[in-house]
Short mmCIF file of C-alpha atoms in Angstrom, two decimals:
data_model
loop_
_atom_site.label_atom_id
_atom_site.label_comp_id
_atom_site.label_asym_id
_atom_site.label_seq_id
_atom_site.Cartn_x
_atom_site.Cartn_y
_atom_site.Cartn_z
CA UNK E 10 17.32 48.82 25.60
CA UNK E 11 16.65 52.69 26.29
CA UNK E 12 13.71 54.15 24.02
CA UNK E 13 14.73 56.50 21.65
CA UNK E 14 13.13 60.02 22.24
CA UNK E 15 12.58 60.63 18.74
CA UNK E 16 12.06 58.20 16.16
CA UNK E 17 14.89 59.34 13.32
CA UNK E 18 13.84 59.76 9.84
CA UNK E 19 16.42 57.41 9.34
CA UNK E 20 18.63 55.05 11.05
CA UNK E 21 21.09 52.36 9.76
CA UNK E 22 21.51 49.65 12.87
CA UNK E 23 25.02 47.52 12.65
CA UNK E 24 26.29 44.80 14.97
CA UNK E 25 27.11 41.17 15.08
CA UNK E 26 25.14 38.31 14.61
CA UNK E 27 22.65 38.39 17.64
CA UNK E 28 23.80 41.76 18.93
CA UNK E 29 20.17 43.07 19.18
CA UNK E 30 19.97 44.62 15.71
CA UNK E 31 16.35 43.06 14.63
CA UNK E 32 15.30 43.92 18.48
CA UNK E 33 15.99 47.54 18.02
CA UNK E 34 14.59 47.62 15.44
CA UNK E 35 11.43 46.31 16.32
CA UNK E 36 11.21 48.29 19.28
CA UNK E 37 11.59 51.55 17.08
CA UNK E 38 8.25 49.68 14.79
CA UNK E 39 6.68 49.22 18.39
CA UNK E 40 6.80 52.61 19.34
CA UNK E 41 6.05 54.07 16.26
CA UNK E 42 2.89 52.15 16.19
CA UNK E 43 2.07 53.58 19.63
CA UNK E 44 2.15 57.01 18.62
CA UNK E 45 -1.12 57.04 16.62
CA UNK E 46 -3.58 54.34 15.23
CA UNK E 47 -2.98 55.74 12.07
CA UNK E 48 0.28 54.60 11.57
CA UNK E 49 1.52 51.39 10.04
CA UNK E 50 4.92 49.63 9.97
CA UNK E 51 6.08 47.36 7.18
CA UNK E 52 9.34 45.06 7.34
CA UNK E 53 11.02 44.06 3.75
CA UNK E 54 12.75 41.08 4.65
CA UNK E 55 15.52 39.97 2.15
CA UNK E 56 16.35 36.56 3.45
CA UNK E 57 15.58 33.69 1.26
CA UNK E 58 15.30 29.82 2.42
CA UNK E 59 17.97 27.99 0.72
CA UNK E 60 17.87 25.40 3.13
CA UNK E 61 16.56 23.34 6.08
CA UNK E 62 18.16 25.35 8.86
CA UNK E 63 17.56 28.91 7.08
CA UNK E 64 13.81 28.08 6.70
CA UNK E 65 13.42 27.03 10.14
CA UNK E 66 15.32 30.45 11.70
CA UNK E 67 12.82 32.54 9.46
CA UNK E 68 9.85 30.64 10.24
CA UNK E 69 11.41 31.64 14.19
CA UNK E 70 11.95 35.59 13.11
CA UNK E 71 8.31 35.29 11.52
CA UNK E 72 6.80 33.76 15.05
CA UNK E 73 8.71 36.26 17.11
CA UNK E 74 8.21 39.42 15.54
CA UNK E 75 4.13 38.73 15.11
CA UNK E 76 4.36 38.22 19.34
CA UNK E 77 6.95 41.89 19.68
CA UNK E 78 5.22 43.91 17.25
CA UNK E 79 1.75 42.24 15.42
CA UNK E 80 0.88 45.51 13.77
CA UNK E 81 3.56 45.22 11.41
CA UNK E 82 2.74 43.79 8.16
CA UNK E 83 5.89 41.87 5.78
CA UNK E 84 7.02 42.17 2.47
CA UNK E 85 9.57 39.56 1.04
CA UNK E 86 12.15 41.14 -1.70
CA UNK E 87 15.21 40.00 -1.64
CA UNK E 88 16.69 41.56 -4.89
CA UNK E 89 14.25 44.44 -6.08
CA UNK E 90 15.37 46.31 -2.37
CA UNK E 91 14.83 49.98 -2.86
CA UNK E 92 11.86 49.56 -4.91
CA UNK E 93 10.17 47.54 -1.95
CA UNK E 94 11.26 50.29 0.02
CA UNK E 95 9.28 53.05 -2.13
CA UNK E 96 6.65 50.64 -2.65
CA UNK E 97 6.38 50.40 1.00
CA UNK E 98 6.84 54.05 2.15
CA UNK E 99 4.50 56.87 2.94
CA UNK E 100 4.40 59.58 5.42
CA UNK E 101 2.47 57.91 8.18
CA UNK E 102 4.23 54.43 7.73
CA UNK E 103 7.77 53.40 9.14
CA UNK E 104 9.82 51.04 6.73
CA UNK E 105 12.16 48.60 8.37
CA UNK E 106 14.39 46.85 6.14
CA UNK E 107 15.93 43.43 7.61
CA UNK E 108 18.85 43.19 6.36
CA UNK E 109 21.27 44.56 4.51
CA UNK E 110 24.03 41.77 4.33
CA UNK E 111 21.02 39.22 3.36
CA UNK E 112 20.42 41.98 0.04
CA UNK E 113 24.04 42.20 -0.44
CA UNK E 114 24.98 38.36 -0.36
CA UNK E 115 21.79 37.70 -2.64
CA UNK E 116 22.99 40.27 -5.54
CA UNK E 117 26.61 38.99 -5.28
CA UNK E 118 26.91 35.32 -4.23
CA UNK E 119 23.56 34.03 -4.86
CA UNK E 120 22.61 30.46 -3.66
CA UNK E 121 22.71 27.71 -6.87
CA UNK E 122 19.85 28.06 -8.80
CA UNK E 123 18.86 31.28 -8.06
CA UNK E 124 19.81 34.38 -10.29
CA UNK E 125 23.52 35.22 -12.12
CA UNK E 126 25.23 37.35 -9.39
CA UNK E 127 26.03 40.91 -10.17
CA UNK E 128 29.17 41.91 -10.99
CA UNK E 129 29.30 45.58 -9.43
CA UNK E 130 26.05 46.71 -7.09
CA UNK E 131 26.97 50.18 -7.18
CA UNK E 132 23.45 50.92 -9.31
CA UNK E 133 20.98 48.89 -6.68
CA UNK E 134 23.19 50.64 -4.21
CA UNK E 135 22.34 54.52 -5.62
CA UNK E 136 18.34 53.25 -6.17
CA UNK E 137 18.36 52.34 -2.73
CA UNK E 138 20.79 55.34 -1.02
CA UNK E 139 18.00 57.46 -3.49
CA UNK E 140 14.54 55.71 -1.92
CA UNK E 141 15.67 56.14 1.71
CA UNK E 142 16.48 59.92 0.59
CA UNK E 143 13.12 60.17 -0.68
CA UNK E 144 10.99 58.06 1.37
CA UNK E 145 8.52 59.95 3.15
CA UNK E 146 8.39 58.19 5.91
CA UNK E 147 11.40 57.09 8.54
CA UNK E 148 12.98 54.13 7.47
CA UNK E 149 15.17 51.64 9.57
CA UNK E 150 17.51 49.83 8.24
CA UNK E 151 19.54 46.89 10.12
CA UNK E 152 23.11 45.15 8.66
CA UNK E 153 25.41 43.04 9.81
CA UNK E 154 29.33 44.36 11.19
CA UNK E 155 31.68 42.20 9.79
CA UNK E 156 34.86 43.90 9.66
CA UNK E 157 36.05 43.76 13.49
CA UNK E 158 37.34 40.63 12.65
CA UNK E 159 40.50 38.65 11.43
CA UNK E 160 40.85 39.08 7.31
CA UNK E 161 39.08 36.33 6.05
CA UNK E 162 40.52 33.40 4.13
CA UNK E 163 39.46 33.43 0.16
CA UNK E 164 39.52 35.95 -2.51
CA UNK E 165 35.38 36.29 -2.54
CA UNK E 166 34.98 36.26 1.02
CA UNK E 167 37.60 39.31 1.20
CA UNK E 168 35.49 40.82 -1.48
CA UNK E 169 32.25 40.55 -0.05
CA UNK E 170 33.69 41.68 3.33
CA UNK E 171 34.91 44.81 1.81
CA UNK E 172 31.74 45.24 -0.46
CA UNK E 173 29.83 45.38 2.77
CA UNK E 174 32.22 47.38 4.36
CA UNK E 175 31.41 50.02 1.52
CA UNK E 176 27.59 49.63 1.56
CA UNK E 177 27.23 50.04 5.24
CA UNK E 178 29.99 53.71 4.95
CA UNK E 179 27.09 54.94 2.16
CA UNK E 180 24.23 54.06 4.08
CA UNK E 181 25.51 55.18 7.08
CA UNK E 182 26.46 58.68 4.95
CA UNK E 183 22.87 58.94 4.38
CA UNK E 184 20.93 58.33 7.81
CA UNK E 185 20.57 60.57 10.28
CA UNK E 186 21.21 58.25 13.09
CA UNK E 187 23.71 55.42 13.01
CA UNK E 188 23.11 52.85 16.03
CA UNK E 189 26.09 50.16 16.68
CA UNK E 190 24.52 47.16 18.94
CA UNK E 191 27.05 45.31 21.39
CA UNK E 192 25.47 42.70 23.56
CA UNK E 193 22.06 44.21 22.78
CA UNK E 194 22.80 47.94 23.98
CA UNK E 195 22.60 50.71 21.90
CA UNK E 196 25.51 53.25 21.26
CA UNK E 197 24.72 55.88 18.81
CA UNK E 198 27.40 56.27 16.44
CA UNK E 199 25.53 59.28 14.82
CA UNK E 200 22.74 61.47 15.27
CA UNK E 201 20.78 62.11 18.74
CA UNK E 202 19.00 59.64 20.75
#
């Protein structure tokens, strides 16, 4: 993957399921880092362990991303999103939010157990659109693509798809770069390199 020049004060990364979305993203925490020893990196992670196989793959992501990039620190939220994400900003730190259809998925179809889901997530939506406007530092946010695909069988699933759909058009709004990953290349969507 090609280095971005710049580092964006904001950049929304979509693709598929292993498309190099986390990568990119951790390369833009990598070379932030490099750019001064005064500058930190943080990474709100939203997924939660509902079971077996989803605690193993983020005990994986955990073991990876301390080898890529061990300057960045973590912060687990996976409902309370753009407050992490003002908690965790200032000027000479880079946010990097991981991901955006975990957030989603745990405000609308939460596992059993776990909170009621929320009916409409237009307000967590505005907080967050509002803490990435404000944050004083660049933030990086990665999401999943979901829509290049056949319509989905079931009523919720349709939903959710279009819910994300939404989410990922306002976010995307808001960021001054836009990165799509295919087959872990880059191709900016929005925004300069």
């Amino acid at each position: 993957m090609a280095e971005p020049q710049v580092i964006a004060r904001s950049e929304l990364i979509l693709g598929g399921q292993k498309s190099g979305k986390s990568r990119r993203a951790e390369m833009i925490a990598q070379q932030w880092l490099a750019q001064s020893p005064l500058h930190r990196a943080v990474l709100v992670a939203t997924a939660q362990a509902w079971d077996d196989e989803m605690q193993q793959r983020i005990v994986r992501h955990q073991q990876d991303r301390a080898e890529r990039v061990p300057g960045m620190t973590t912060v687990e939220e996976p409902l309370q999103l753009a407050h992490a994400v003002a908690q965790s900003s200032r000027s000479d730190t880079l946010v990097v939010v991981d991901c955006l259809t975990l957030w989603l998925t745990n405000l609308l179809m939460p596992a059993p157990g776990a909170a009621d889901p929320v009916t409409d997530a237009t307000p967590q939506i505005d907080a967050l659109l509002r803490a990435i406007r404000e944050a004083p530092g660049p933030v990086v946010l990665v999401g999943n693509e979901i829509g290049l695909g056949v319509i989905p069988l079931g009523r919720e699933t349709r939903a959710f798809v279009d819910a994300l759909g939404r989410l990922n058009q306002q976010v995307a709004a808001g960021c001054e770069r836009v990165t799509l990953m295919v087959a872990g290349l880059p191709l900016f969507l929005k925004g300069t390199p």
